mmCIF file of C-alpha atoms in Angstrom:
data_model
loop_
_atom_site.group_PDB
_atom_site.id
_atom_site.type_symbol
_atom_site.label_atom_id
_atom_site.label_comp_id
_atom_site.label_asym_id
_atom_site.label_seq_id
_atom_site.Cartn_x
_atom_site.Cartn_y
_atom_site.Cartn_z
ATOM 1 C CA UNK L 1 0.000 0.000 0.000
ATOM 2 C CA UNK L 2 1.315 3.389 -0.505
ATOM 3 C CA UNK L 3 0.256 6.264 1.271
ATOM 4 C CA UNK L 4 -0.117 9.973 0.168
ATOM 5 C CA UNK L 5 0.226 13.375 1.817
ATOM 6 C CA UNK L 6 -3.289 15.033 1.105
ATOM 7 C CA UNK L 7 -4.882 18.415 2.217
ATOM 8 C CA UNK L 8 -8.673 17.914 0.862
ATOM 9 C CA UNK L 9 -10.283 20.764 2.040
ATOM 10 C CA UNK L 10 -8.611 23.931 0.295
ATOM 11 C CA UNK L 11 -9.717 27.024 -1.482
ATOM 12 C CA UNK L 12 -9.414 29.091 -4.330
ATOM 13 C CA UNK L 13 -10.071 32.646 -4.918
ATOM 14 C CA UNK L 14 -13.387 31.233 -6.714
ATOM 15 C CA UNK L 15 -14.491 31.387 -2.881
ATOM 16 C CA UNK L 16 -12.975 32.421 0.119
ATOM 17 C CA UNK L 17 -9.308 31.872 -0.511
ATOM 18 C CA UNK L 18 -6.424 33.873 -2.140
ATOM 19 C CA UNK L 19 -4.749 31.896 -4.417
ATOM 20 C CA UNK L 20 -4.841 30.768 -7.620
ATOM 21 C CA UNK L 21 -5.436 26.801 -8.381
ATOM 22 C CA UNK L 22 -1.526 27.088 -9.702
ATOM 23 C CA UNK L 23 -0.828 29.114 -6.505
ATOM 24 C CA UNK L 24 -2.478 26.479 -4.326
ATOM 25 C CA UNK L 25 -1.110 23.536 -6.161
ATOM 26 C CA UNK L 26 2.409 24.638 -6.312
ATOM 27 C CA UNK L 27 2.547 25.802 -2.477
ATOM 28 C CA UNK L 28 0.915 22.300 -1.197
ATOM 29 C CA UNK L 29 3.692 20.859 -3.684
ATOM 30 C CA UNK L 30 6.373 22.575 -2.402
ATOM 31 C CA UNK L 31 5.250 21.725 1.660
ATOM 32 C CA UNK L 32 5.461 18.018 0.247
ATOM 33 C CA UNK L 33 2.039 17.203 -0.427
ATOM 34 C CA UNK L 34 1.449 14.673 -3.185
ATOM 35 C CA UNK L 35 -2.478 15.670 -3.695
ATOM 36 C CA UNK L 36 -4.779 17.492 -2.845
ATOM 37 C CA UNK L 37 -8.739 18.422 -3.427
ATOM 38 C CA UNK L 38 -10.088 21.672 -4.611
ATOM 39 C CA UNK L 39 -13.259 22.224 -2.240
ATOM 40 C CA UNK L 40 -14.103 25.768 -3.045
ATOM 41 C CA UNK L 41 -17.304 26.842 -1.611
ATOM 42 C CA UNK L 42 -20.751 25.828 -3.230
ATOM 43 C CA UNK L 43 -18.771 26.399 -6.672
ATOM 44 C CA UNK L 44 -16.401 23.754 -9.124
ATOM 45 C CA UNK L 45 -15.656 27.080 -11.872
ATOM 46 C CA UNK L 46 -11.862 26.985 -9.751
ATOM 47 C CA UNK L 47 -11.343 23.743 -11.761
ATOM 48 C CA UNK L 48 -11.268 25.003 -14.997
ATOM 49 C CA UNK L 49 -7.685 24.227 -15.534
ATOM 50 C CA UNK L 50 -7.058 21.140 -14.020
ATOM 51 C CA UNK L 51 -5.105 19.002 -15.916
ATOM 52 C CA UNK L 52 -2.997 22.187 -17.079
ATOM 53 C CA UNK L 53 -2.294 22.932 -13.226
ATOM 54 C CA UNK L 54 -1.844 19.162 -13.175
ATOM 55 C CA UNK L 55 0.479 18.639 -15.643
ATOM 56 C CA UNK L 56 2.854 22.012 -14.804
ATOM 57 C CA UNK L 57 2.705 21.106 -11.002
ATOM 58 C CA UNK L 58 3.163 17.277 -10.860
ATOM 59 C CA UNK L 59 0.052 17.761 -8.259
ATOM 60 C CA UNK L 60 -2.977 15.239 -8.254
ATOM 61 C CA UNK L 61 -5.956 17.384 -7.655
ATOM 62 C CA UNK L 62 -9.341 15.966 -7.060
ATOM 63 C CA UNK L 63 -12.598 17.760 -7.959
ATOM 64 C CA UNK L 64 -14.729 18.646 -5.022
ATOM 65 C CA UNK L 65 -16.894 21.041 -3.720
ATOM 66 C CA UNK L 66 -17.931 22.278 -0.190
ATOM 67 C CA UNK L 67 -21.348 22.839 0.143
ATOM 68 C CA UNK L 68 -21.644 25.769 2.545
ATOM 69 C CA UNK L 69 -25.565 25.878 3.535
ATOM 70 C CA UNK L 70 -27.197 27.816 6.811
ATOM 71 C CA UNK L 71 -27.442 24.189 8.091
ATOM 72 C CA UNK L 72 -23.525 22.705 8.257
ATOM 73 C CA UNK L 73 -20.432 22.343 5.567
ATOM 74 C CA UNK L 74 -20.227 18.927 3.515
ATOM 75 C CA UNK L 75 -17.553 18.747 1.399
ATOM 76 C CA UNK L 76 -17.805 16.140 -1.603
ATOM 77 C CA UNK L 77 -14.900 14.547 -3.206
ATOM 78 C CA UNK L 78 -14.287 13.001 -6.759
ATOM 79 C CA UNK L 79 -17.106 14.397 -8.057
ATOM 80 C CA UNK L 80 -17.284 15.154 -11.422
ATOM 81 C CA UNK L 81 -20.286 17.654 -11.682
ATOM 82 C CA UNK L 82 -21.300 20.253 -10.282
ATOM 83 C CA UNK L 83 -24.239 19.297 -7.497
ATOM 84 C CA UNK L 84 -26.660 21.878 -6.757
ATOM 85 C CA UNK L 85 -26.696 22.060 -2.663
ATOM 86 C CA UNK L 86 -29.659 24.655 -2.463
ATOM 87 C CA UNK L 87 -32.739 22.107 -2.500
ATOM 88 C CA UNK L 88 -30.672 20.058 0.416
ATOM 89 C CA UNK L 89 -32.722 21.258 3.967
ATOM 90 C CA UNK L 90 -31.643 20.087 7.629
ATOM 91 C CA UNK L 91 -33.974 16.988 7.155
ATOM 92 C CA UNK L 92 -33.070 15.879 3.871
ATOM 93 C CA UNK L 93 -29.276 15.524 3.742
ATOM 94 C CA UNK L 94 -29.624 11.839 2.603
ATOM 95 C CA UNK L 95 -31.058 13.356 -0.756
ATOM 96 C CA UNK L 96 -27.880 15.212 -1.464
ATOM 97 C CA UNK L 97 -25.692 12.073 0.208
ATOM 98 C CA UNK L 98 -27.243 10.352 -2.357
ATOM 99 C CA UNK L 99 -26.582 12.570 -5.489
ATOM 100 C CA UNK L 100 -22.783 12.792 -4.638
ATOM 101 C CA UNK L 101 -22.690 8.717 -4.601
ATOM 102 C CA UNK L 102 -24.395 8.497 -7.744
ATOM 103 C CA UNK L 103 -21.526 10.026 -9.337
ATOM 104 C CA UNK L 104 -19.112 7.899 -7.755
ATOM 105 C CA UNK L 105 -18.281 10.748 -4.972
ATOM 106 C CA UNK L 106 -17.897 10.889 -1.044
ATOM 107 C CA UNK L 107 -19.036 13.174 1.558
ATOM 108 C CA UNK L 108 -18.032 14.027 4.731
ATOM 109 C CA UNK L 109 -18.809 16.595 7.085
ATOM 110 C CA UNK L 110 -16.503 19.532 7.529
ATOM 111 C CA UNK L 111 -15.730 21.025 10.840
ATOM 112 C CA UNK L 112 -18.336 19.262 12.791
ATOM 113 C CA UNK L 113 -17.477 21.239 16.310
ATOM 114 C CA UNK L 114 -16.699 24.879 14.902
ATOM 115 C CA UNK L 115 -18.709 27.409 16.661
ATOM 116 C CA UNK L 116 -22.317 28.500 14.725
ATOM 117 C CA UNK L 117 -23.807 31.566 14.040
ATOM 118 C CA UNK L 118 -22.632 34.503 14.382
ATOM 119 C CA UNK L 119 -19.393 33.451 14.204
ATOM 120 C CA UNK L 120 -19.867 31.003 11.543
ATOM 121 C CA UNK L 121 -22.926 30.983 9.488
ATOM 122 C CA UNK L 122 -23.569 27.044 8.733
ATOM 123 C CA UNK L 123 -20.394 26.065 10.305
ATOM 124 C CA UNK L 124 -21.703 24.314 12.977
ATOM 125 C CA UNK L 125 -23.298 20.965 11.581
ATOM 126 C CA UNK L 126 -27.062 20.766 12.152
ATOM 127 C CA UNK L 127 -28.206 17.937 9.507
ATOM 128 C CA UNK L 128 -30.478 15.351 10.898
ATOM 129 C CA UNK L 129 -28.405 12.227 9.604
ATOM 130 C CA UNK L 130 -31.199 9.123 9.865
ATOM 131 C CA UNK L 131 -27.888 6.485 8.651
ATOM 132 C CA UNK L 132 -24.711 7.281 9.557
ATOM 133 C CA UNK L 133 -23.628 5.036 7.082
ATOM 134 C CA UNK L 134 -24.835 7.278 4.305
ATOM 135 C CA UNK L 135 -21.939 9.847 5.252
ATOM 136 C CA UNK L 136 -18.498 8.718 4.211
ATOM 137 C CA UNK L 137 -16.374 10.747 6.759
ATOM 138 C CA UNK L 138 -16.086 13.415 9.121
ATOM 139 C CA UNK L 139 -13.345 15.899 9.168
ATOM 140 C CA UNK L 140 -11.432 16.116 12.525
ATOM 141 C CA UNK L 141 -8.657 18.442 11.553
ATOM 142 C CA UNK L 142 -9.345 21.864 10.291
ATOM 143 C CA UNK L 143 -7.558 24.788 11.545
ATOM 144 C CA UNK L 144 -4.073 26.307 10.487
ATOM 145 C CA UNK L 145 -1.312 24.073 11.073
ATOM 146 C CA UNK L 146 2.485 24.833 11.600
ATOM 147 C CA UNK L 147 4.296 24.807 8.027
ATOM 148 C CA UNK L 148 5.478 21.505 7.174
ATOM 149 C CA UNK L 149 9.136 21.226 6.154
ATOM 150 C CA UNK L 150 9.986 18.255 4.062
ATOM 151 C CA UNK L 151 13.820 18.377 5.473
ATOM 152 C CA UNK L 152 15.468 17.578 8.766
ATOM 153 C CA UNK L 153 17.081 20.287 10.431
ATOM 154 C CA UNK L 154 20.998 20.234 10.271
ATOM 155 C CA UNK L 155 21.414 19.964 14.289
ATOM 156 C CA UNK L 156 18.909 17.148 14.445
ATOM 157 C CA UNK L 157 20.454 15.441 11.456
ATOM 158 C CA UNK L 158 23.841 13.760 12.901
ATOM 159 C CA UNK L 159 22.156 13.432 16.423
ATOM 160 C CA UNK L 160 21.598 15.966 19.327
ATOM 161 C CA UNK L 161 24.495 18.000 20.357
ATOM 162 C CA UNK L 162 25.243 18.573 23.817
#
């Protein structure tokens, strides 16, 4: 089996980042990631150039979106259309499950435990989920981290010095 170093939740400026998808691709590539998933909010138009960004970068991306509703953030993975989230309400997530499985996608809920409204309109997960089984994942990291650094520091490299 070989493992992967993924970030799949990120943002473009198509939502509420500040990068490009060349920006984004080429800064997760040079922290050491091997992939990761655009999951711009309640919008796919930040994959237009995939396989260009792809192909420059040496980055797998996967298509994704995060669907940012009044009622909790789902983001969807290795989907390959765009899924309208707006019919979805807080007692028919399974209907929206279901659309992202039909095209071969999976969904997880994103930042389950981040403070609601007025802090965070929708952050805060309020979908009555009837199976459990019918959501893939739930996110349980996702907050700023410290820069990774894909090199050993010299002083830690031969052993500690004393």
């Amino acid at each position: 089996m070989n493992w992967m170093a993924c970030e799949l939740h990120t943002h473009t400026f198509h939502s509420d980042g500040s990068q490009s998808l060349e920006e984004l691709a080429a800064g997760a590539k040079a922290l050491g990631f091997d992939c990761i998933a655009l999951t711009d909010h309640n919008t796919m138009s930040g994959l237009w150039n995939k396989e260009t960004v792809e192909q420059q970068t040496g980055m797998n991306i996967i298509q994704g979106m995060e669907w940012t509703t009044f009622f909790g953030h789902m983001v969807t993975l290795g989907v390959k259309d765009y899924i309208d989230w707006r019919p979805v309400g807080p007692g028919d997530i399974h209907a929206g499950l279901a659309r992202v499985h039909e095209q071969g996608g999976i969904a997880g809920m994103a930042h389950p435990f981040r403070p609601g409204s007025p802090m965070c309109t929708g952050c805060y997960w309020e979908f009555e989920l009837r199976d459990w089984n019918d959501l893939d994942y739930i996110e349980v990291w996702s907050t700023t981290f410290a820069p990774l650094k894909n090199t050993t520091p010299a002083h830690f490299a031969s052993g500690p010095t004393s």
